[in-house]
Every structure is written in structure tokens, then in C-alpha cells.
JSON list of C-alpha atoms in Angstrom, two decimals:
[
{"chain": "A", "resi": 1, "resn": "MET", "atom": "CA", "xyz": [71.54, 131.65, 101.06]},
{"chain": "A", "resi": 2, "resn": "THR", "atom": "CA", "xyz": [73.86, 130.70, 98.24]},
{"chain": "A", "resi": 3, "resn": "PRO", "atom": "CA", "xyz": [77.61, 130.19, 98.77]},
{"chain": "A", "resi": 4, "resn": "ASP", "atom": "CA", "xyz": [78.26, 133.47, 96.93]},
{"chain": "A", "resi": 5, "resn": "ARG", "atom": "CA", "xyz": [76.05, 135.37, 99.34]},
{"chain": "A", "resi": 6, "resn": "TRP", "atom": "CA", "xyz": [77.64, 133.76, 102.39]},
{"chain": "A", "resi": 7, "resn": "ARG", "atom": "CA", "xyz": [81.05, 134.70, 100.97]},
{"chain": "A", "resi": 8, "resn": "ALA", "atom": "CA", "xyz": [79.97, 138.30, 100.37]},
{"chain": "A", "resi": 9, "resn": "ALA", "atom": "CA", "xyz": [78.47, 138.58, 103.87]},
{"chain": "A", "resi": 10, "resn": "ALA", "atom": "CA", "xyz": [81.59, 137.14, 105.50]},
{"chain": "A", "resi": 11, "resn": "LEU", "atom": "CA", "xyz": [84.00, 139.38, 103.61]},
{"chain": "A", "resi": 12, "resn": "ALA", "atom": "CA", "xyz": [81.87, 142.47, 104.27]},
{"chain": "A", "resi": 13, "resn": "ALA", "atom": "CA", "xyz": [81.80, 141.73, 108.01]},
{"chain": "A", "resi": 14, "resn": "LEU", "atom": "CA", "xyz": [85.55, 141.12, 108.08]},
{"chain": "A", "resi": 15, "resn": "TRP", "atom": "CA", "xyz": [86.32, 144.40, 106.33]},
{"chain": "A", "resi": 16, "resn": "VAL", "atom": "CA", "xyz": [84.06, 146.22, 108.78]},
{"chain": "A", "resi": 17, "resn": "GLN", "atom": "CA", "xyz": [86.03, 144.52, 111.54]},
{"chain": "A", "resi": 18, "resn": "VAL", "atom": "CA", "xyz": [89.27, 145.83, 110.05]},
{"chain": "A", "resi": 19, "resn": "ALA", "atom": "CA", "xyz": [87.86, 149.37, 110.15]},
{"chain": "A", "resi": 20, "resn": "ALA", "atom": "CA", "xyz": [86.62, 148.81, 113.70]},
{"chain": "A", "resi": 21, "resn": "LEU", "atom": "CA", "xyz": [90.09, 147.67, 114.84]},
{"chain": "A", "resi": 22, "resn": "ILE", "atom": "CA", "xyz": [91.62, 150.86, 113.43]},
{"chain": "A", "resi": 23, "resn": "GLY", "atom": "CA", "xyz": [88.99, 152.82, 115.34]},
{"chain": "A", "resi": 24, "resn": "THR", "atom": "CA", "xyz": [89.78, 150.85, 118.49]},
{"chain": "A", "resi": 25, "resn": "ALA", "atom": "CA", "xyz": [93.48, 151.70, 118.11]},
{"chain": "A", "resi": 26, "resn": "ALA", "atom": "CA", "xyz": [92.62, 155.39, 117.90]},
{"chain": "A", "resi": 27, "resn": "PHE", "atom": "CA", "xyz": [90.27, 155.12, 120.87]},
{"chain": "A", "resi": 28, "resn": "ALA", "atom": "CA", "xyz": [92.89, 153.34, 123.00]},
{"chain": "A", "resi": 29, "resn": "ALA", "atom": "CA", "xyz": [95.53, 155.95, 122.21]},
{"chain": "A", "resi": 30, "resn": "TRP", "atom": "CA", "xyz": [93.18, 158.84, 122.94]},
{"chain": "A", "resi": 31, "resn": "HIS", "atom": "CA", "xyz": [91.12, 157.54, 125.85]},
{"chain": "A", "resi": 32, "resn": "SER", "atom": "CA", "xyz": [93.71, 156.09, 128.22]},
{"chain": "A", "resi": 33, "resn": "GLN", "atom": "CA", "xyz": [96.17, 158.21, 130.14]},
{"chain": "A", "resi": 34, "resn": "ASP", "atom": "CA", "xyz": [98.75, 155.62, 131.20]},
{"chain": "A", "resi": 35, "resn": "LEU", "atom": "CA", "xyz": [101.41, 153.67, 129.35]},
{"chain": "A", "resi": 36, "resn": "SER", "atom": "CA", "xyz": [99.01, 150.82, 128.60]},
{"chain": "A", "resi": 37, "resn": "ARG", "atom": "CA", "xyz": [97.42, 152.93, 125.89]},
{"chain": "A", "resi": 38, "resn": "TYR", "atom": "CA", "xyz": [100.49, 152.51, 123.67]},
{"chain": "A", "resi": 39, "resn": "PHE", "atom": "CA", "xyz": [100.42, 148.72, 123.98]},
{"chain": "A", "resi": 40, "resn": "ASN", "atom": "CA", "xyz": [96.65, 148.54, 123.45]},
{"chain": "A", "resi": 41, "resn": "ALA", "atom": "CA", "xyz": [96.78, 150.87, 120.46]},
{"chain": "A", "resi": 42, "resn": "ALA", "atom": "CA", "xyz": [99.70, 148.97, 118.90]},
{"chain": "A", "resi": 43, "resn": "GLU", "atom": "CA", "xyz": [97.93, 145.63, 119.42]},
{"chain": "A", "resi": 44, "resn": "ALA", "atom": "CA", "xyz": [94.74, 146.88, 117.77]},
{"chain": "A", "resi": 45, "resn": "LEU", "atom": "CA", "xyz": [96.60, 148.46, 114.85]},
{"chain": "A", "resi": 46, "resn": "ILE", "atom": "CA", "xyz": [98.68, 145.35, 114.13]},
{"chain": "A", "resi": 47, "resn": "ALA", "atom": "CA", "xyz": [95.53, 143.24, 114.47]},
{"chain": "A", "resi": 48, "resn": "ALA", "atom": "CA", "xyz": [93.85, 145.43, 111.83]},
{"chain": "A", "resi": 49, "resn": "LEU", "atom": "CA", "xyz": [96.73, 144.86, 109.41]},
{"chain": "A", "resi": 50, "resn": "VAL", "atom": "CA", "xyz": [96.76, 141.11, 110.02]},
{"chain": "A", "resi": 51, "resn": "MET", "atom": "CA", "xyz": [92.98, 140.92, 109.62]},
{"chain": "A", "resi": 52, "resn": "ALA", "atom": "CA", "xyz": [93.15, 142.87, 106.34]},
{"chain": "A", "resi": 53, "resn": "TRP", "atom": "CA", "xyz": [95.65, 140.39, 104.89]},
{"chain": "A", "resi": 54, "resn": "TRP", "atom": "CA", "xyz": [93.72, 137.44, 106.37]},
{"chain": "A", "resi": 55, "resn": "THR", "atom": "CA", "xyz": [90.50, 138.69, 104.78]},
{"chain": "A", "resi": 56, "resn": "THR", "atom": "CA", "xyz": [92.18, 139.10, 101.39]},
{"chain": "A", "resi": 57, "resn": "LEU", "atom": "CA", "xyz": [93.44, 135.51, 101.50]},
{"chain": "A", "resi": 58, "resn": "LEU", "atom": "CA", "xyz": [90.08, 134.22, 102.68]},
{"chain": "A", "resi": 59, "resn": "GLY", "atom": "CA", "xyz": [88.40, 135.87, 99.70]},
{"chain": "A", "resi": 60, "resn": "ARG", "atom": "CA", "xyz": [90.77, 134.07, 97.36]},
{"chain": "A", "resi": 61, "resn": "THR", "atom": "CA", "xyz": [90.29, 130.78, 99.21]},
{"chain": "A", "resi": 62, "resn": "LEU", "atom": "CA", "xyz": [86.51, 131.01, 99.00]},
{"chain": "A", "resi": 63, "resn": "ARG", "atom": "CA", "xyz": [86.87, 131.48, 95.25]},
{"chain": "A", "resi": 64, "resn": "ALA", "atom": "CA", "xyz": [89.23, 128.46, 95.12]},
{"chain": "A", "resi": 65, "resn": "HIS", "atom": "CA", "xyz": [92.10, 130.63, 93.87]},
{"chain": "A", "resi": 66, "resn": "PRO", "atom": "CA", "xyz": [95.43, 129.24, 95.15]},
{"chain": "A", "resi": 67, "resn": "THR", "atom": "CA", "xyz": [97.90, 131.75, 96.60]},
{"chain": "A", "resi": 68, "resn": "PRO", "atom": "CA", "xyz": [101.58, 130.92, 96.07]},
{"chain": "A", "resi": 69, "resn": "GLY", "atom": "CA", "xyz": [104.04, 131.26, 98.92]},
{"chain": "A", "resi": 70, "resn": "THR", "atom": "CA", "xyz": [105.77, 134.05, 97.04]},
{"chain": "A", "resi": 71, "resn": "ASP", "atom": "CA", "xyz": [102.65, 136.25, 97.04]},
{"chain": "A", "resi": 72, "resn": "GLY", "atom": "CA", "xyz": [103.07, 139.57, 98.84]},
{"chain": "A", "resi": 73, "resn": "VAL", "atom": "CA", "xyz": [99.87, 139.32, 100.90]},
{"chain": "A", "resi": 74, "resn": "TRP", "atom": "CA", "xyz": [100.67, 135.73, 101.93]},
{"chain": "A", "resi": 75, "resn": "ARG", "atom": "CA", "xyz": [104.18, 136.72, 103.00]},
{"chain": "A", "resi": 76, "resn": "ALA", "atom": "CA", "xyz": [102.92, 139.80, 104.86]},
{"chain": "A", "resi": 77, "resn": "LEU", "atom": "CA", "xyz": [100.45, 137.70, 106.83]},
{"chain": "A", "resi": 78, "resn": "THR", "atom": "CA", "xyz": [102.88, 134.91, 107.70]},
{"chain": "A", "resi": 79, "resn": "LEU", "atom": "CA", "xyz": [105.56, 137.39, 108.77]},
{"chain": "A", "resi": 80, "resn": "THR", "atom": "CA", "xyz": [103.27, 139.60, 110.85]},
{"chain": "A", "resi": 81, "resn": "PHE", "atom": "CA", "xyz": [100.83, 137.36, 112.71]},
{"chain": "A", "resi": 82, "resn": "PRO", "atom": "CA", "xyz": [103.56, 135.75, 114.89]},
{"chain": "A", "resi": 83, "resn": "TRP", "atom": "CA", "xyz": [104.52, 139.26, 116.06]},
{"chain": "A", "resi": 84, "resn": "LEU", "atom": "CA", "xyz": [100.89, 139.97, 116.92]},
{"chain": "A", "resi": 85, "resn": "THR", "atom": "CA", "xyz": [100.72, 136.72, 118.88]},
{"chain": "A", "resi": 86, "resn": "SER", "atom": "CA", "xyz": [103.97, 137.61, 120.66]},
{"chain": "A", "resi": 87, "resn": "LEU", "atom": "CA", "xyz": [102.63, 141.03, 121.66]},
{"chain": "A", "resi": 88, "resn": "ARG", "atom": "CA", "xyz": [99.39, 139.53, 122.93]},
{"chain": "A", "resi": 89, "resn": "GLY", "atom": "CA", "xyz": [101.32, 136.83, 124.76]},
{"chain": "A", "resi": 90, "resn": "ALA", "atom": "CA", "xyz": [103.55, 139.44, 126.41]},
{"chain": "A", "resi": 91, "resn": "LEU", "atom": "CA", "xyz": [100.53, 141.41, 127.63]},
{"chain": "A", "resi": 92, "resn": "TRP", "atom": "CA", "xyz": [99.00, 138.18, 128.95]},
{"chain": "A", "resi": 93, "resn": "ALA", "atom": "CA", "xyz": [102.23, 137.22, 130.71]},
{"chain": "A", "resi": 94, "resn": "LEU", "atom": "CA", "xyz": [102.60, 140.66, 132.31]},
{"chain": "A", "resi": 95, "resn": "THR", "atom": "CA", "xyz": [99.06, 140.35, 133.66]},
{"chain": "A", "resi": 96, "resn": "LEU", "atom": "CA", "xyz": [99.76, 136.84, 134.97]},
{"chain": "A", "resi": 97, "resn": "PHE", "atom": "CA", "xyz": [102.96, 137.91, 136.75]},
{"chain": "A", "resi": 98, "resn": "SER", "atom": "CA", "xyz": [101.14, 140.91, 138.22]},
{"chain": "A", "resi": 99, "resn": "VAL", "atom": "CA", "xyz": [98.39, 138.68, 139.60]},
{"chain": "A", "resi": 100, "resn": "LEU", "atom": "CA", "xyz": [100.86, 136.11, 140.95]},
{"chain": "A", "resi": 101, "resn": "GLY", "atom": "CA", "xyz": [102.84, 138.93, 142.51]},
{"chain": "A", "resi": 102, "resn": "GLY", "atom": "CA", "xyz": [99.87, 139.95, 144.60]},
{"chain": "A", "resi": 103, "resn": "ALA", "atom": "CA", "xyz": [98.97, 143.14, 142.76]},
{"chain": "A", "resi": 104, "resn": "THR", "atom": "CA", "xyz": [95.24, 142.37, 142.99]},
{"chain": "A", "resi": 105, "resn": "PRO", "atom": "CA", "xyz": [94.65, 140.80, 146.43]},
{"chain": "A", "resi": 106, "resn": "GLU", "atom": "CA", "xyz": [90.98, 141.81, 146.55]},
{"chain": "A", "resi": 107, "resn": "ALA", "atom": "CA", "xyz": [90.04, 140.31, 143.20]},
{"chain": "A", "resi": 108, "resn": "ASN", "atom": "CA", "xyz": [88.08, 137.07, 143.03]},
{"chain": "A", "resi": 109, "resn": "PRO", "atom": "CA", "xyz": [90.60, 134.30, 142.21]},
{"chain": "A", "resi": 110, "resn": "VAL", "atom": "CA", "xyz": [88.00, 132.29, 140.26]},
{"chain": "A", "resi": 111, "resn": "ALA", "atom": "CA", "xyz": [87.21, 135.28, 138.06]},
{"chain": "A", "resi": 112, "resn": "LEU", "atom": "CA", "xyz": [90.91, 135.97, 137.50]},
{"chain": "A", "resi": 113, "resn": "SER", "atom": "CA", "xyz": [91.53, 132.33, 136.61]},
{"chain": "A", "resi": 114, "resn": "ALA", "atom": "CA", "xyz": [88.68, 132.45, 134.11]},
{"chain": "A", "resi": 115, "resn": "LEU", "atom": "CA", "xyz": [90.04, 135.65, 132.57]},
{"chain": "A", "resi": 116, "resn": "LEU", "atom": "CA", "xyz": [93.58, 134.35, 132.19]},
{"chain": "A", "resi": 117, "resn": "THR", "atom": "CA", "xyz": [92.43, 130.96, 130.87]},
{"chain": "A", "resi": 118, "resn": "ILE", "atom": "CA", "xyz": [90.02, 132.33, 128.27]},
{"chain": "A", "resi": 119, "resn": "TRP", "atom": "CA", "xyz": [92.41, 135.10, 127.26]},
{"chain": "A", "resi": 120, "resn": "GLY", "atom": "CA", "xyz": [95.33, 132.71, 126.83]},
{"chain": "A", "resi": 121, "resn": "ALA", "atom": "CA", "xyz": [93.23, 130.23, 124.88]},
{"chain": "A", "resi": 122, "resn": "ALA", "atom": "CA", "xyz": [91.95, 133.02, 122.64]},
{"chain": "A", "resi": 123, "resn": "ILE", "atom": "CA", "xyz": [95.54, 134.02, 121.80]},
{"chain": "A", "resi": 124, "resn": "VAL", "atom": "CA", "xyz": [96.41, 130.44, 120.85]},
{"chain": "A", "resi": 125, "resn": "ALA", "atom": "CA", "xyz": [93.21, 130.01, 118.81]},
{"chain": "A", "resi": 126, "resn": "SER", "atom": "CA", "xyz": [93.67, 133.25, 116.88]},
{"chain": "A", "resi": 127, "resn": "ASN", "atom": "CA", "xyz": [97.27, 132.36, 116.08]},
{"chain": "A", "resi": 128, "resn": "ALA", "atom": "CA", "xyz": [96.13, 128.96, 114.77]},
{"chain": "A", "resi": 129, "resn": "MET", "atom": "CA", "xyz": [93.37, 130.65, 112.77]},
{"chain": "A", "resi": 130, "resn": "TYR", "atom": "CA", "xyz": [95.86, 132.95, 111.03]},
{"chain": "A", "resi": 131, "resn": "GLY", "atom": "CA", "xyz": [98.31, 130.15, 110.33]},
{"chain": "A", "resi": 132, "resn": "GLY", "atom": "CA", "xyz": [95.53, 127.78, 109.29]},
{"chain": "A", "resi": 133, "resn": "LEU", "atom": "CA", "xyz": [94.33, 130.09, 106.54]},
{"chain": "A", "resi": 134, "resn": "ALA", "atom": "CA", "xyz": [97.90, 130.66, 105.37]},
{"chain": "A", "resi": 135, "resn": "ARG", "atom": "CA", "xyz": [98.19, 126.91, 104.83]},
{"chain": "A", "resi": 136, "resn": "VAL", "atom": "CA", "xyz": [94.74, 126.50, 103.27]},
{"chain": "A", "resi": 137, "resn": "SER", "atom": "CA", "xyz": [95.22, 129.43, 100.88]},
{"chain": "A", "resi": 138, "resn": "THR", "atom": "CA", "xyz": [97.97, 127.59, 99.01]},
{"chain": "A", "resi": 139, "resn": "GLU", "atom": "CA", "xyz": [95.60, 124.64, 98.40]},
{"chain": "A", "resi": 140, "resn": "PRO", "atom": "CA", "xyz": [92.06, 126.03, 98.88]},
{"chain": "A", "resi": 141, "resn": "LEU", "atom": "CA", "xyz": [90.26, 122.71, 98.44]},
{"chain": "A", "resi": 142, "resn": "ALA", "atom": "CA", "xyz": [92.56, 120.46, 100.49]},
{"chain": "A", "resi": 143, "resn": "ALA", "atom": "CA", "xyz": [90.23, 118.68, 102.91]},
{"chain": "A", "resi": 144, "resn": "ALA", "atom": "CA", "xyz": [92.39, 118.20, 106.05]},
{"chain": "A", "resi": 145, "resn": "PRO", "atom": "CA", "xyz": [93.67, 121.77, 106.49]},
{"chain": "A", "resi": 146, "resn": "ARG", "atom": "CA", "xyz": [90.21, 123.15, 105.71]},
{"chain": "A", "resi": 147, "resn": "ARG", "atom": "CA", "xyz": [88.69, 121.06, 108.51]},
{"chain": "A", "resi": 148, "resn": "LYS", "atom": "CA", "xyz": [91.37, 122.24, 110.93]},
{"chain": "A", "resi": 149, "resn": "LEU", "atom": "CA", "xyz": [90.78, 125.87, 109.98]},
{"chain": "A", "resi": 150, "resn": "MET", "atom": "CA", "xyz": [87.03, 125.48, 110.51]},
{"chain": "A", "resi": 151, "resn": "ASP", "atom": "CA", "xyz": [87.65, 123.86, 113.90]},
{"chain": "A", "resi": 152, "resn": "TRP", "atom": "CA", "xyz": [89.82, 126.80, 114.95]},
{"chain": "A", "resi": 153, "resn": "LEU", "atom": "CA", "xyz": [87.24, 129.29, 113.69]},
{"chain": "A", "resi": 154, "resn": "ASN", "atom": "CA", "xyz": [84.56, 127.52, 115.71]},
{"chain": "A", "resi": 155, "resn": "LEU", "atom": "CA", "xyz": [86.72, 127.61, 118.86]},
{"chain": "A", "resi": 156, "resn": "SER", "atom": "CA", "xyz": [87.71, 131.23, 118.23]},
{"chain": "A", "resi": 157, "resn": "ALA", "atom": "CA", "xyz": [84.06, 132.25, 118.05]},
{"chain": "A", "resi": 158, "resn": "ALA", "atom": "CA", "xyz": [83.33, 130.72, 121.46]},
{"chain": "A", "resi": 159, "resn": "LEU", "atom": "CA", "xyz": [86.42, 132.32, 123.03]},
{"chain": "A", "resi": 160, "resn": "THR", "atom": "CA", "xyz": [85.59, 135.68, 121.44]},
{"chain": "A", "resi": 161, "resn": "LEU", "atom": "CA", "xyz": [82.21, 135.61, 123.16]},
{"chain": "A", "resi": 162, "resn": "GLY", "atom": "CA", "xyz": [83.90, 134.89, 126.48]},
{"chain": "A", "resi": 163, "resn": "MET", "atom": "CA", "xyz": [86.44, 137.69, 126.03]},
{"chain": "A", "resi": 164, "resn": "THR", "atom": "CA", "xyz": [83.70, 140.13, 125.06]},
{"chain": "A", "resi": 165, "resn": "VAL", "atom": "CA", "xyz": [81.87, 139.46, 128.32]},
{"chain": "A", "resi": 166, "resn": "LEU", "atom": "CA", "xyz": [85.09, 139.79, 130.34]},
{"chain": "A", "resi": 167, "resn": "ASN", "atom": "CA", "xyz": [85.99, 143.06, 128.60]},
{"chain": "A", "resi": 168, "resn": "VAL", "atom": "CA", "xyz": [82.60, 144.59, 129.29]},
{"chain": "A", "resi": 169, "resn": "VAL", "atom": "CA", "xyz": [81.91, 143.26, 132.80]},
{"chain": "A", "resi": 170, "resn": "PRO", "atom": "CA", "xyz": [84.70, 144.38, 135.17]},
{"chain": "A", "resi": 171, "resn": "ILE", "atom": "CA", "xyz": [86.25, 142.10, 137.79]},
{"chain": "A", "resi": 172, "resn": "PRO", "atom": "CA", "xyz": [86.01, 143.85, 141.17]},
{"chain": "A", "resi": 173, "resn": "GLY", "atom": "CA", "xyz": [89.45, 144.43, 142.64]},
{"chain": "A", "resi": 174, "resn": "PHE", "atom": "CA", "xyz": [91.20, 143.83, 139.32]},
{"chain": "A", "resi": 175, "resn": "SER", "atom": "CA", "xyz": [89.99, 146.62, 137.06]},
{"chain": "A", "resi": 176, "resn": "GLY", "atom": "CA", "xyz": [88.26, 149.88, 137.74]},
{"chain": "A", "resi": 177, "resn": "ASP", "atom": "CA", "xyz": [84.72, 150.53, 136.69]},
{"chain": "A", "resi": 178, "resn": "PRO", "atom": "CA", "xyz": [84.81, 151.14, 132.92]},
{"chain": "A", "resi": 179, "resn": "ASP", "atom": "CA", "xyz": [82.95, 154.12, 131.50]},
{"chain": "A", "resi": 180, "resn": "LEU", "atom": "CA", "xyz": [80.16, 153.68, 129.01]},
{"chain": "A", "resi": 181, "resn": "SER", "atom": "CA", "xyz": [82.30, 154.61, 126.00]},
{"chain": "A", "resi": 182, "resn": "THR", "atom": "CA", "xyz": [84.85, 151.89, 126.83]},
{"chain": "A", "resi": 183, "resn": "GLN", "atom": "CA", "xyz": [82.13, 149.30, 127.28]},
{"chain": "A", "resi": 184, "resn": "LEU", "atom": "CA", "xyz": [80.53, 150.24, 123.98]},
{"chain": "A", "resi": 185, "resn": "VAL", "atom": "CA", "xyz": [83.80, 150.20, 122.01]},
{"chain": "A", "resi": 186, "resn": "TYR", "atom": "CA", "xyz": [84.99, 146.84, 123.29]},
{"chain": "A", "resi": 187, "resn": "GLY", "atom": "CA", "xyz": [81.53, 145.30, 123.55]},
{"chain": "A", "resi": 188, "resn": "LEU", "atom": "CA", "xyz": [80.52, 146.18, 120.00]},
{"chain": "A", "resi": 189, "resn": "GLY", "atom": "CA", "xyz": [84.00, 145.29, 118.75]},
{"chain": "A", "resi": 190, "resn": "GLY", "atom": "CA", "xyz": [83.71, 141.86, 120.34]},
{"chain": "A", "resi": 191, "resn": "LEU", "atom": "CA", "xyz": [80.25, 141.24, 118.87]},
{"chain": "A", "resi": 192, "resn": "LEU", "atom": "CA", "xyz": [81.52, 142.28, 115.44]},
{"chain": "A", "resi": 193, "resn": "ASP", "atom": "CA", "xyz": [84.47, 139.91, 115.81]},
{"chain": "A", "resi": 194, "resn": "LEU", "atom": "CA", "xyz": [82.09, 137.09, 116.79]},
{"chain": "A", "resi": 195, "resn": "THR", "atom": "CA", "xyz": [79.77, 137.79, 113.85]},
{"chain": "A", "resi": 196, "resn": "ALA", "atom": "CA", "xyz": [82.62, 137.99, 111.33]},
{"chain": "A", "resi": 197, "resn": "THR", "atom": "CA", "xyz": [84.16, 134.75, 112.63]},
{"chain": "A", "resi": 198, "resn": "LEU", "atom": "CA", "xyz": [80.88, 132.85, 112.41]},
{"chain": "A", "resi": 199, "resn": "LEU", "atom": "CA", "xyz": [80.20, 134.17, 108.92]},
{"chain": "A", "resi": 200, "resn": "ALA", "atom": "CA", "xyz": [83.70, 133.16, 107.78]},
{"chain": "A", "resi": 201, "resn": "LEU", "atom": "CA", "xyz": [83.10, 129.69, 109.21]},
{"chain": "A", "resi": 202, "resn": "ARG", "atom": "CA", "xyz": [79.77, 129.39, 107.44]},
{"chain": "A", "resi": 203, "resn": "ALA", "atom": "CA", "xyz": [81.21, 130.61, 104.14]},
{"chain": "A", "resi": 204, "resn": "LEU", "atom": "CA", "xyz": [83.84, 127.86, 104.31]},
{"chain": "A", "resi": 205, "resn": "GLN", "atom": "CA", "xyz": [81.24, 125.25, 105.25]},
{"chain": "A", "resi": 206, "resn": "VAL", "atom": "CA", "xyz": [79.05, 125.96, 102.21]},
{"chain": "A", "resi": 207, "resn": "GLN", "atom": "CA", "xyz": [81.87, 126.47, 99.72]},
{"chain": "A", "resi": 208, "resn": "PRO", "atom": "CA", "xyz": [81.51, 123.99, 96.82]},
{"chain": "A", "resi": 209, "resn": "VAL", "atom": "CA", "xyz": [84.27, 121.40, 96.58]},
{"chain": "A", "resi": 210, "resn": "PRO", "atom": "CA", "xyz": [85.16, 118.90, 93.84]},
{"chain": "A", "resi": 211, "resn": "GLY", "atom": "CA", "xyz": [82.38, 116.39, 93.32]},
{"chain": "A", "resi": 212, "resn": "GLY", "atom": "CA", "xyz": [79.63, 118.95, 93.92]},
{"chain": "A", "resi": 213, "resn": "GLU", "atom": "CA", "xyz": [79.65, 118.54, 97.72]},
{"chain": "A", "resi": 214, "resn": "GLN", "atom": "CA", "xyz": [80.05, 121.11, 100.44]},
{"chain": "A", "resi": 215, "resn": "SER", "atom": "CA", "xyz": [82.71, 121.05, 103.14]},
{"chain": "A", "resi": 216, "resn": "LYS", "atom": "CA", "xyz": [80.41, 120.53, 106.11]}
]
């Protein structure tokens, strides 16, 4: 495939992911009956906004169009993604304190440790991915920040796969048995996230750079 086709495939997948996140927000608000639905719906909705701005900047970066720091999309992304990270971090911390407080005595401690480790790492990686593109978008062909962004995308893809499995396969004693609709929504959403991340990574890898080379 040509770089243009990789770019088109990546952007298409990312925009589908934005739509899927909006759908996930609606599903979370409608499906759950406890207070967690508001936090889950808010997280998915903010994530959709951040991903929309991130995708817009990625499209410009893949076309080697610099985005100034005064640009509205750039400012919206840089102002919003720290709030998304804070919300995700708060949900992670509440879960950690609940586990440490003995709220799930029957749950397998190894499984809980895996969940909290992968979840926490995924929050850090996604935050770095958002910030990495914000830096690259001002100088689309700068080698060092591009390599860092691709490294974070690669790590994010692996962590996304882990989170998808943990969201679909329940941990006995920690979460109740999910119904089929919940498994489908979060399972397909995770696979879409993984696909979009890998396509974005590949689009950056094959993007032409000065001298006629590719940033592999």
C-alpha cells in the first residue's frame, strides 16, 4: 500500500473509533443502573472529543502540514486530554483503594494486580500518545518526537489488547458476570481501538520524510 492509502485507512479507522466512543457513552448511560454509569459515560464522551481532535491533528501531520500553537484544534486537544487522564486516573485510584480496603476478598490477587497494572500503564501511555502528537504536529517531520510518538503508539496497542481481554473476561469475585451486550460493546470497541492505533502507527512509519526516506 502507498503512504496515501495507509493514511486514508488510519484516519477512517480513527473516525469510526470516535463514533464508537460516542455510542459507548450512550450505552454506558443507558445500560448501567448505578452511579458508575455517569463516570463511564463521561469518560467515553470526553475520550471521543479528544480522539476527534487527535485525529484531525494526525491528518495534518501525515500531510506534513505544521499546526501552530495558536490553532483552535491544537489548543482544544492540549487543554482537554489532561482532564481525560485525570478522570481515568481517578477511576483507577478509586478501584485501587477499594481493592486495598478489602472490598473484593474473594478475587484472585494475581488477576487484580494484572488489571491494575495494565490499566494504569494504559492511562499513562494514552496520555503520552496525546501529548506526543501535540508536539509532533507543530513540526511534523522532526525525527526525535516522531520516534517517541511511534513508540507510545506501539505500547498503547499492546496495552489496548490487554485491556480488551480484561474488559471482556470477568475476574471472579471482582466483577459480576457481564451480559452479552456489554461484552460485545467493550470487546468490539477495544478491537477497533487496537486496529486504529496500529494503522496510525503504520501511517507514520511509511510517511515520506526529507531525503526520500520513510520514518521506520
